[in-house]
XYZ file of C-alpha atoms in Angstrom:
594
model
C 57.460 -25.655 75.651
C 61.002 -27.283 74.906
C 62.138 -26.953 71.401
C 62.466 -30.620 69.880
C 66.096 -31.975 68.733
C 65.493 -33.861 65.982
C 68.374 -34.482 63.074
C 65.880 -35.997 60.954
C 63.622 -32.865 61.133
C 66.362 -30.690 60.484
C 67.015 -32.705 57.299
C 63.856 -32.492 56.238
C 61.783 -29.641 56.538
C 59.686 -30.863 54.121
C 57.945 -33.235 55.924
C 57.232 -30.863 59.013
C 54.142 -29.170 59.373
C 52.517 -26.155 60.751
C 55.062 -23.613 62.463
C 57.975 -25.703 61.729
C 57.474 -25.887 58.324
C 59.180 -23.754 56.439
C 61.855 -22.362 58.515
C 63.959 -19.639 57.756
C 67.623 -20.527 56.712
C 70.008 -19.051 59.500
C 71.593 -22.532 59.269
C 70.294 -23.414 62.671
C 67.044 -25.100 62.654
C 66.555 -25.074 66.187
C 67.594 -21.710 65.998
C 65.021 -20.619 63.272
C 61.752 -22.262 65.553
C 63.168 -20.245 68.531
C 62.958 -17.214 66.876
C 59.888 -18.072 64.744
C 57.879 -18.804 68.011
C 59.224 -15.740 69.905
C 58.029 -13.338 67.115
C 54.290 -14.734 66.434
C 54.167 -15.185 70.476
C 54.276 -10.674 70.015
C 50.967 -11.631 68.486
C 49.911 -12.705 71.968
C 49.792 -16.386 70.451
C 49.751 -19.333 73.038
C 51.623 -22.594 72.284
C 48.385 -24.669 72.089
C 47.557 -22.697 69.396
C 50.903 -22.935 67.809
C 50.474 -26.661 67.666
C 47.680 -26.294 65.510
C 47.289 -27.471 62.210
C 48.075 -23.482 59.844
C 45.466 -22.722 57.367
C 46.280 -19.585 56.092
C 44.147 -17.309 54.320
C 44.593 -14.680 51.528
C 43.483 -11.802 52.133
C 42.558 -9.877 49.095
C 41.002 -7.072 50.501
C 41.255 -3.567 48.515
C 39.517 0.325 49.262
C 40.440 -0.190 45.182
C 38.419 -3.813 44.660
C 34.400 -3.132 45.357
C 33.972 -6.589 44.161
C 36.011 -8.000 47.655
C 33.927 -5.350 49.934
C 32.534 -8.466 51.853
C 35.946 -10.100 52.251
C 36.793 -9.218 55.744
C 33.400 -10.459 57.269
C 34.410 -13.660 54.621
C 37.754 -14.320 56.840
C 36.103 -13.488 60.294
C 33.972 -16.528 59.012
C 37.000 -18.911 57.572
C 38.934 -18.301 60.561
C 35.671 -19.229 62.346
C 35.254 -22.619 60.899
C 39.037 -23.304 61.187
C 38.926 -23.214 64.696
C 36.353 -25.023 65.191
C 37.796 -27.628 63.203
C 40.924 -27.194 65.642
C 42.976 -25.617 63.032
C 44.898 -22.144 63.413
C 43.866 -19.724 61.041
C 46.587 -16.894 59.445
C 45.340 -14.446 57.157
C 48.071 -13.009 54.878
C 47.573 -10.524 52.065
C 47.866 -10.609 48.641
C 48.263 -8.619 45.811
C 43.836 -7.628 44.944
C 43.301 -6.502 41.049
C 40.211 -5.011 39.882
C 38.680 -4.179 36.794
C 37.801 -1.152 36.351
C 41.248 -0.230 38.705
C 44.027 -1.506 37.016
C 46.318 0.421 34.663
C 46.518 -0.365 31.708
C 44.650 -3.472 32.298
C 43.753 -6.181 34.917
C 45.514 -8.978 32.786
C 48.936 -6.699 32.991
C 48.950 -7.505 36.376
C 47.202 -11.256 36.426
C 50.912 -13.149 36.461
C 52.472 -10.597 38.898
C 49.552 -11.966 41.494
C 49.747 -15.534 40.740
C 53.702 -15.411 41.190
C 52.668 -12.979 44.482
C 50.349 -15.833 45.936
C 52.465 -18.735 44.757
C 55.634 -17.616 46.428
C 53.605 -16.456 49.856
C 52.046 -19.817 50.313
C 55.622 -21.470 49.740
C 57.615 -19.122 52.000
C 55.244 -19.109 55.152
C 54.465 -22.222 57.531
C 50.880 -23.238 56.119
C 49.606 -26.585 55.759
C 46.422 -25.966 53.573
C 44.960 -22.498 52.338
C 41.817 -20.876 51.831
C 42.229 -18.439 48.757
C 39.617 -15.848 48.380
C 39.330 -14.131 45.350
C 36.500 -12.555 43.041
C 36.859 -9.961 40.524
C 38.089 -11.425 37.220
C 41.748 -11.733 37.201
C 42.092 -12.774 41.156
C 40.889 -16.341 41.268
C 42.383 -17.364 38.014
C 46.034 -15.675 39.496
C 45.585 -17.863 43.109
C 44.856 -20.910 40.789
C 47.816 -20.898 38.792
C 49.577 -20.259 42.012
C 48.015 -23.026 43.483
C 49.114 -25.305 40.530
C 52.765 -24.774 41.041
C 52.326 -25.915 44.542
C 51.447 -29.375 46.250
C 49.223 -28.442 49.133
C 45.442 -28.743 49.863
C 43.265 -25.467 48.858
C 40.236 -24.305 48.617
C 38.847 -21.088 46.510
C 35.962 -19.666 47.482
C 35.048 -16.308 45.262
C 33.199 -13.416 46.680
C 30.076 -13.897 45.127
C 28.299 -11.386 42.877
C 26.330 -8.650 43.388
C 22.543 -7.866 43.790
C 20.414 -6.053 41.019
C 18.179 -3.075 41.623
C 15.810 -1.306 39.229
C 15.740 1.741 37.224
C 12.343 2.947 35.880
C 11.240 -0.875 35.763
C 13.936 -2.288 34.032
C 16.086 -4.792 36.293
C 19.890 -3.410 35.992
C 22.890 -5.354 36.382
C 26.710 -4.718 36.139
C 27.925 -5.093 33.655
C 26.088 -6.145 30.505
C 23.717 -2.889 31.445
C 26.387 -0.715 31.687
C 27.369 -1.157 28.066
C 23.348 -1.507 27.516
C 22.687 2.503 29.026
C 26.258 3.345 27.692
C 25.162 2.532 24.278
C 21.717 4.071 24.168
C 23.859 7.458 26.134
C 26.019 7.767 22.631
C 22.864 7.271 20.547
C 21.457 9.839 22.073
C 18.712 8.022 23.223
C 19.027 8.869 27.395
C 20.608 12.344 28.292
C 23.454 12.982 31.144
C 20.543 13.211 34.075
C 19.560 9.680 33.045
C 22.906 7.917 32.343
C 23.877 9.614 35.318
C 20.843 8.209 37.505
C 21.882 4.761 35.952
C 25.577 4.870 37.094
C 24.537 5.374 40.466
C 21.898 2.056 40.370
C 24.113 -0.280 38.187
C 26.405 -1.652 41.152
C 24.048 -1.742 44.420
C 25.832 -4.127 46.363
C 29.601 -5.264 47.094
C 30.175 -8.433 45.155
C 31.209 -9.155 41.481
C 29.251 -8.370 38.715
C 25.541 -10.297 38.671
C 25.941 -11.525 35.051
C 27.200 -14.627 33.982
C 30.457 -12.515 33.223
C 33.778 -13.494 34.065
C 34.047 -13.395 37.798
C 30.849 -15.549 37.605
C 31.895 -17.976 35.324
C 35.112 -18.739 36.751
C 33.496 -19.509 39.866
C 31.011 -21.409 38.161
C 34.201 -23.748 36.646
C 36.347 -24.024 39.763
C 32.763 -25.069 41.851
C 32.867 -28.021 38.623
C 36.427 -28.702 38.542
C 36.181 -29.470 42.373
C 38.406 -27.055 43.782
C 35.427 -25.338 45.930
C 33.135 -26.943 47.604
C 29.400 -26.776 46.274
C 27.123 -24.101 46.617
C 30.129 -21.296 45.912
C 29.640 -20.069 42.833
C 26.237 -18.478 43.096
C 25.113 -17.414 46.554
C 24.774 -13.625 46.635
C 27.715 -11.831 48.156
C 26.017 -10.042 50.804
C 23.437 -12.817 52.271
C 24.114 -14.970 54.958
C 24.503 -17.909 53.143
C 28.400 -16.785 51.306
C 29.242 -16.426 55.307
C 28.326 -19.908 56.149
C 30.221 -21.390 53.203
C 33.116 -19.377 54.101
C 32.796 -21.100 57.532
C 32.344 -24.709 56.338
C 34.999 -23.822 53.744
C 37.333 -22.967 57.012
C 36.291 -26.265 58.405
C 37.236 -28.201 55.789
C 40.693 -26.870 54.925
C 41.640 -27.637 58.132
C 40.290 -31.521 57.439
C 42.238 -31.554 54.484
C 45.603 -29.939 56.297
C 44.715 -33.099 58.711
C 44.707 -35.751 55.803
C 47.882 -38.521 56.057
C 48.692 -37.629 52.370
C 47.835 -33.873 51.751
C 48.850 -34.931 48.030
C 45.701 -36.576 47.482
C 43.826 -33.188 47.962
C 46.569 -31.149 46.366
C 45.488 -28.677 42.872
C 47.379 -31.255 40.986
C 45.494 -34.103 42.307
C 41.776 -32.225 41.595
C 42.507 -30.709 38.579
C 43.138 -33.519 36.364
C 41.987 -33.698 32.705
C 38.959 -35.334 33.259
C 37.821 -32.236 36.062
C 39.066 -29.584 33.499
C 37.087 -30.599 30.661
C 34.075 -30.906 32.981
C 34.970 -27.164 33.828
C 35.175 -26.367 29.896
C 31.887 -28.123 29.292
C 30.192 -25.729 31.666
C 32.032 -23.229 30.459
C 29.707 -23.862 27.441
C 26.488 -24.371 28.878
C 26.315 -21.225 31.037
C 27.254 -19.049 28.180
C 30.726 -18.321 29.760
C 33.465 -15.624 29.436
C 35.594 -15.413 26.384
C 37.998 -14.894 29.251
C 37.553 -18.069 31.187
C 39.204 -19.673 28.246
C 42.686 -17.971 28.372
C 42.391 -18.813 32.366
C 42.045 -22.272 32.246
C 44.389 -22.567 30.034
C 46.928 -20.953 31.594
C 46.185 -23.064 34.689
C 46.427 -26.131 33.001
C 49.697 -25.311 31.490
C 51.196 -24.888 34.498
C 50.074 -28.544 35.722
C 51.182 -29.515 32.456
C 48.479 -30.693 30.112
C 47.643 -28.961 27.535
C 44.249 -27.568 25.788
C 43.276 -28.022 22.601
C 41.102 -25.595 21.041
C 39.457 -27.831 18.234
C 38.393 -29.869 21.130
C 36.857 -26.784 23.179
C 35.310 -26.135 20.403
C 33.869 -29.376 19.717
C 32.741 -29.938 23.132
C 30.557 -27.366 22.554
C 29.079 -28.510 19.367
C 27.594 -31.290 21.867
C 26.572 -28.801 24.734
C 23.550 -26.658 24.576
C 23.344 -23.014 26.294
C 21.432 -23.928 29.625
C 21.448 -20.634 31.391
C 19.293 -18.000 30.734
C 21.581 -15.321 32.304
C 22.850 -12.043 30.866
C 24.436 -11.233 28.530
C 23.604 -14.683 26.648
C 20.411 -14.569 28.304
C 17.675 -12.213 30.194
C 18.614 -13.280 34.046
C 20.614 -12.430 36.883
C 22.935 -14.963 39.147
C 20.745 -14.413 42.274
C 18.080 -16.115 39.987
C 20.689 -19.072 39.334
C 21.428 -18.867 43.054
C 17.250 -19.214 43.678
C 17.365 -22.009 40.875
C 19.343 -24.671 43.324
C 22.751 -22.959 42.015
C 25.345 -24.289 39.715
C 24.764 -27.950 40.804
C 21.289 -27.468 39.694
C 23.181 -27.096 36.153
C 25.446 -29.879 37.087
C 22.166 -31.927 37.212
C 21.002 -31.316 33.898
C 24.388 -32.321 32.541
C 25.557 -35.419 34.283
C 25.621 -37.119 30.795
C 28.711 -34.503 29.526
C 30.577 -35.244 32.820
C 33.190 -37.082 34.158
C 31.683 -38.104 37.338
C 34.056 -40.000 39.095
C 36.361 -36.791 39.338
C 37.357 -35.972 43.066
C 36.457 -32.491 44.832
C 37.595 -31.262 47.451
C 34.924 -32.116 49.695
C 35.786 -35.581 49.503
C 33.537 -36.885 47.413
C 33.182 -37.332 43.848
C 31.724 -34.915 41.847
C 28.975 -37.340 40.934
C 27.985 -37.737 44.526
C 27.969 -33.815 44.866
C 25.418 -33.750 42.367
C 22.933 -36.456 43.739
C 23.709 -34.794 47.460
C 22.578 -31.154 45.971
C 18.729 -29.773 47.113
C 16.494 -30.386 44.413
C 14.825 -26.506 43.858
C 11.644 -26.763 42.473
C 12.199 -23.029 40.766
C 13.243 -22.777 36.888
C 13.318 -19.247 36.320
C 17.014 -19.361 34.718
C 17.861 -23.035 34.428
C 16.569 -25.214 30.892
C 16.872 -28.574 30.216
C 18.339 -29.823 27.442
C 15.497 -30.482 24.995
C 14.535 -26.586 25.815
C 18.408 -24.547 25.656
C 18.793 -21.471 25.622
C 21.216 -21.318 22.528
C 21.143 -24.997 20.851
C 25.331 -25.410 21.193
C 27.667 -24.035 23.544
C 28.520 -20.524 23.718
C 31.886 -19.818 22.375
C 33.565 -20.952 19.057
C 36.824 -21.146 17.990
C 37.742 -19.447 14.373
C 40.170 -20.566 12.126
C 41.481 -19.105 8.975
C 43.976 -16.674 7.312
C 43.528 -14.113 9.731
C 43.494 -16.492 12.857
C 45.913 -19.354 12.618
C 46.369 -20.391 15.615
C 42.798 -19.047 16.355
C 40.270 -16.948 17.151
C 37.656 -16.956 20.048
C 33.794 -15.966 19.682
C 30.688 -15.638 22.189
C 28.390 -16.782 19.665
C 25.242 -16.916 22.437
C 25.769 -13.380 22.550
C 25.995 -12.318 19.086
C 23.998 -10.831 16.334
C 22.691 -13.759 14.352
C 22.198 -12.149 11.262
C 25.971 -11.092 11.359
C 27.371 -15.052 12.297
C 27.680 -15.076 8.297
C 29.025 -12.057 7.059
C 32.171 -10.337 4.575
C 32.649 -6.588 5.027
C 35.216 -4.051 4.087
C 37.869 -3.531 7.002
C 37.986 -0.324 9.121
C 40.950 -0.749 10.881
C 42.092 1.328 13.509
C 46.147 0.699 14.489
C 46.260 0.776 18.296
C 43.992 1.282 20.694
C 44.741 5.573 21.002
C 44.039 4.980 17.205
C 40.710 3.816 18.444
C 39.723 6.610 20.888
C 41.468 9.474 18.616
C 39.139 8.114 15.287
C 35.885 5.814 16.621
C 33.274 9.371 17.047
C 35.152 11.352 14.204
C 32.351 12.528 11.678
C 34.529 12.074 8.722
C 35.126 8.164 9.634
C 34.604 6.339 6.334
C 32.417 3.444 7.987
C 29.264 1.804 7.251
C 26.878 -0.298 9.054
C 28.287 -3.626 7.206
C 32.128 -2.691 7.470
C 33.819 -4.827 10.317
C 35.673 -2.879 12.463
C 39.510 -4.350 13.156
C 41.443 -3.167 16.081
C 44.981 -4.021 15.880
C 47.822 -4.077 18.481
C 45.622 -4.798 21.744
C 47.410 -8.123 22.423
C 49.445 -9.682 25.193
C 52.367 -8.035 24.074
C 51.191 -5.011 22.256
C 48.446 -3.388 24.436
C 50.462 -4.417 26.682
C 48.010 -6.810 28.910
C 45.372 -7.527 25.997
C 42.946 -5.306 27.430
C 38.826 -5.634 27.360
C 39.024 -3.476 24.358
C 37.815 -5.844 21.977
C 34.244 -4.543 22.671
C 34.647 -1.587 20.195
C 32.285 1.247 20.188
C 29.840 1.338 17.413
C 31.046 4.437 15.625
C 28.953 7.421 16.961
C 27.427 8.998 13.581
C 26.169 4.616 13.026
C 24.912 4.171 17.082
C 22.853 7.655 16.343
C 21.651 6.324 13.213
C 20.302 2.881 15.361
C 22.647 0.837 14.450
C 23.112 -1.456 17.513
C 25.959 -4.267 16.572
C 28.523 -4.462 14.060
C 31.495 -7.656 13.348
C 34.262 -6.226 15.375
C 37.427 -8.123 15.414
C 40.993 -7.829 17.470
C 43.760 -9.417 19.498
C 42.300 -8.401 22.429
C 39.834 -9.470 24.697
C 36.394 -8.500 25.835
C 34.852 -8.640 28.873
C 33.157 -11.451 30.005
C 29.437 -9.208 30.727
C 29.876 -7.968 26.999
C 28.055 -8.765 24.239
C 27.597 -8.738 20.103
C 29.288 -9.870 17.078
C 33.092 -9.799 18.060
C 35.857 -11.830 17.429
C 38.735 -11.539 19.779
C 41.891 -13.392 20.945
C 43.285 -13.538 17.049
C 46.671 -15.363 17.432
C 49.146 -14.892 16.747
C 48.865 -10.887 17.885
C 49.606 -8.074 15.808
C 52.577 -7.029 17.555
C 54.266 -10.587 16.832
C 53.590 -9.747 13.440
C 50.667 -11.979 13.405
C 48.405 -11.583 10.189
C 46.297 -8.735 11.398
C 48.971 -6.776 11.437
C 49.256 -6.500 7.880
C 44.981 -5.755 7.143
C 44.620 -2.724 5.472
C 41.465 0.037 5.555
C 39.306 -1.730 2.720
C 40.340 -5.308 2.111
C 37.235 -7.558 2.299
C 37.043 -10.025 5.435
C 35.178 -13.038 5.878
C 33.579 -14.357 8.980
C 31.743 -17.915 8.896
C 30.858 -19.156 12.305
C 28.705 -22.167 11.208
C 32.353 -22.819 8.976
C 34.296 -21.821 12.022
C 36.226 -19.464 9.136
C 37.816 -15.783 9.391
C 39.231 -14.592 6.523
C 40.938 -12.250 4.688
C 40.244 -12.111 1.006
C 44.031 -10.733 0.227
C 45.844 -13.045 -2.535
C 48.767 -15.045 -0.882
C 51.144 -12.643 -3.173
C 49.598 -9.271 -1.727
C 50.152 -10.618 1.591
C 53.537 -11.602 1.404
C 54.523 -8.472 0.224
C 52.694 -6.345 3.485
C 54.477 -8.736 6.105
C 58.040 -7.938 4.142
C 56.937 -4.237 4.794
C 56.486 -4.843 8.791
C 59.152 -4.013 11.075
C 60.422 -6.428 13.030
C 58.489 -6.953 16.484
C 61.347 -5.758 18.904
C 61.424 -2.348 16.847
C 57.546 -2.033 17.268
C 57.278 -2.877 20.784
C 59.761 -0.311 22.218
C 60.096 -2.249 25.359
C 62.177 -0.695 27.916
C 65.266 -1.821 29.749
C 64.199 -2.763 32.886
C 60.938 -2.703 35.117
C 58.174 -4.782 35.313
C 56.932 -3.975 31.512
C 60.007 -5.138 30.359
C 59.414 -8.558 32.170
C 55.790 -9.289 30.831
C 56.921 -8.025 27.272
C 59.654 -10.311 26.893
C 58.129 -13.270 28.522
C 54.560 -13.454 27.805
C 52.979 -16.386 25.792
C 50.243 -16.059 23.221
C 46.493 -16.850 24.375
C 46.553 -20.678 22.941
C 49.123 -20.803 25.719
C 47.169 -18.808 28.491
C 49.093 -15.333 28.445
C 51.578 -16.735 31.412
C 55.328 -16.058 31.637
C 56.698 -18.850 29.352
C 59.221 -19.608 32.113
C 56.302 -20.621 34.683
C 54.652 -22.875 31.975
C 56.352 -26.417 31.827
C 57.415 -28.022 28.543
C 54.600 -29.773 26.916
C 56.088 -32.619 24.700
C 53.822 -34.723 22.152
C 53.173 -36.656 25.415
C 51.865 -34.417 27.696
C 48.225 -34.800 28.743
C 45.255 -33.194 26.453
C 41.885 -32.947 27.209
C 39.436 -34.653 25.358
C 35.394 -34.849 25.538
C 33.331 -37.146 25.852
């Protein structure tokens, strides 16, 4: 094939497509295509398929990452459906974060991935992607990649997990593992048990099978119309995640084809309207505290900005709908057996925007009526039968929280919604693990336990430490759930009376920094209040006895630490690097409900 001479293309590589997009800068365009297409041809390429439309796919594969065991048989499918669609498919990797892998915390590494994925889809030839993600931090780091770019994509998550059974009882990672964890410290199962347990709680590749975070991320993006429908719930490992990672192929490659790829671009689909649809199910499934500091840190990036008085009033309007661990009893195979999240979708057509776009091509409204009609309801209420009568998180306010303060109210105690304790506060999080089982703890059942220091900036990477252990000598006694509050965060399969996400942090010098072991704390969720019953006086005098934040943080010279340390915003703003969130002036977009 002759290589085209074209001035205007060399002036503009911004309006070529598939291999010639993109090209290297030797300052020779024709140059650059002659050695692009000599390379890939090593690959054994022809040039039909080099005239092919690129969808390229992220491959997020990991021996570390469990939850993305299924994710090569998850390409073989994409690249399926993109050439049958006539498209060219090119996986590429990606940085993969899990969990339970990731020192010292997934979040620590969240931006590194986003800026990883955004500046791979910009640098190589693709005309639409296919991001694959699943465990917790991965699909909210391709999204806010995604938002700093302008091309079509579609996420598709791995799907969670199967549950097995342990002497009856239906287990599930991970709102059982901190279930057999706890009754393990209170002495209630011994080391053969707990042991027998470990080895049941994760049966299948996937993410975990509670409405945790993994779940309910993939529950929003399904809503906000950046997957297509039917992706949030089907089972990792059946059939059915294969042939929606084939139509998903198919359909990228329909969307690389489209005259204006702008009108299918993350911009273009996640609008206001589409993100506070994804907030109000964030609500009604009993979400992840987590999902909150996601979404907002992808919607920063596009620019608009999220109010949390209005997050929390949409869910003063939204009931609990799910009945899915930890908020509820159930399982996501059982939401997948339900009809799915469009099932949900049904239920709550008069909370959403309908006439939001998807990916698919169709409204979101259209989605809905289009969706199979399952005649199951094992997991899936309607509204004059919730689960939990409002949504599932709250936002706190007060003293303590200025800028505010996240709960999972579905999940807590309600006896302990309205409580004031004496503080037990524990100064970092080796504080924590050096004090929590010490006999000689002064703690009682109705102290709240504060963990300080476990914030963006002071962890660093605001850990899932939020979820403190009840203190040994209490769990042995029975008790099962205290008020536990921090700047951290929990995770998403967690559950109990905690407060988390306090901002401004402790290691900004933010007010729980300066809560001392006895001082009495109030917590008011029906009030939306947390607060510390310290005289305005007292408190003066503790934050002129703080050092300043630089001296507390030690951060070091150079490395990646020092980059995240110096640059990363509070969770109001979403935890990103400030300097990949735009500036929102008093007229940027904010979301509002209905």
């Amino acid at each position: 094939m002759s290589v085209a001479k074209d001035p205007k293309a060399q002036a503009n590589q911004s309006l070529q497509t598939g291999i010639r997009k993109g090209l290297t800068r030797y300052g020779d365009t024709e140059f650059s295509l002659f050695l692009r297409k000599a390379f890939i041809k090593a690959m054994g390429y022809s040039d039909s398929a080099l005239e092919r439309p690129i969808i390229g796919i992220t491959n997020t594969y990991s021996d570390f990452n469990p939850c993305h065991g299924n994710v090569p048989q998850m390409i073989e499918a994409i690249k399926r459906g993109v050439m049958q669609a006539g498209g060219m498919p090119m996986v590429f990797p990606t940085i993969s974060i899990h969990e339970s892998f990731a020192f010292p915390t997934s979040m620590y590494l969240r931006n590194l991935m986003a800026l990883d994925t955004e500046e791979m889809m910009r640098s190589q030839p693709v005309d639409a992607v296919v991001l694959v993600g699943g465990c917790d931090k991965t699909i909210p780091a391709q999204l806010m990649a995604a938002a700093s770019l302008d091309i079509p994509v579609l996420s598709i998550p791995t799907g969670p997990m199967l549950t097995t059974l342990h002497q009856g009882d239906r287990l599930g990672a991970c709102t059982d593992c901190r279930r057999y964890w706890g009754k393990f410290r209170a002495g209630e199962i011994d080391q053969e048990e707990i042991d027998e347990v470990n080895g049941k709680l994760a049966p299948t590749t996937g993410t975990c099978m509670v409405m945790g975070t993994a779940s309910t991320i993939a529950c929003m993006v399904e809503t906000a119309g950046l997957s297509l429908p039917g992706t949030a719930a089907a089972p990792a490992v059946m059939a059915e995640r294969f042939r929606l990672s084939e139509l998903t192929g198919r359909r990228a490659v329909e969307l690389a084809k489209t005259a204006d790829q702008k009108t299918f671009s993350p911009r273009a689909i996640l609008t206001p309207k589409a993100l506070t649809n994804a907030l109000t199910v964030l609500h009604a499934i009993g979400g992840s505290t987590n999902a909150l500091i996601h979404i907002t840190a992808v919607a920063a990036r596009l620019g608009i900005k999220i109010d949390l008085d209005m997050v929390d009033q949409l869910g003063r309007n939204v009931p609990v709908l799910v009945d899915l661990k930890p908020s509820g009893a159930h399982y996501m195979e059982h939401l997948y057996e339900d009809g799915g999240l469009m099932a949900v979708l049904r239920e709550l057509k008069p909370h959403l925007y309908l006439d939001c776009l998807t990916v698919s091509g169709k409204t979101l409204g259209e989605e809905i009526e289009d969706a199979k009609v399952s005649k199951a309801r094992k997991v899936i209420r309607i509204s004059s039968d919730p689960i939990y009568p409002v949504g599932g998180l709250a936002i706190l306010r007060g003293n303590l929280a200025p800028r505010g303060a996240v709960i999972k109210h579905s999940a807590a105690s309600p006896d302990l919604l309205k409580h004031r304790g004496r503080a037990v506060v524990f100064s970092s999080l080796e504080d924590l693990a050096l004090r929590i089982d010490s006999p000689d703890l002064d703690v009682n059942a109705d102290d709240i336990l504060v963990l300080q220091n476990a914030g963006p900036k002071g962890a660093p990477g605001m850990p899932e430490a939020g979820y403190l252990p009840i203190p040994k000598k209490l769990a042995q006694a029975g008790v099962k759930d205290m008020v536990r509050i921090s700047d951290a965060r929990m995770s998403g399969t967690a559950f109990g009376t905690i407060v988390l996400h306090i901002t401004p942090e402790s290691a900004e010098n933010g007010p729980l920094a300066f809560v001392r072991n006895g001082d009495m704390i109030v917590l008011d969720v029906s009030q939306r209040l947390l607060q510390l019953e310290v005289d305005d006086a007292e408190i003066r005098k503790r934050i002129d006895a703080l050092a300043s934040p630089a001296e507390r943080l030690a951060i070091p010279e150079s490395g990646y630490r020092r980059l995240y340390q110096t640059t990363v915003t509070q969770a109001d703003i979403g935890c990103d690097f400030d300097f990949m969130v735009p500036s929102m002036t008093g007229t940027a977009p904010v979301l509002k409900g209905r």
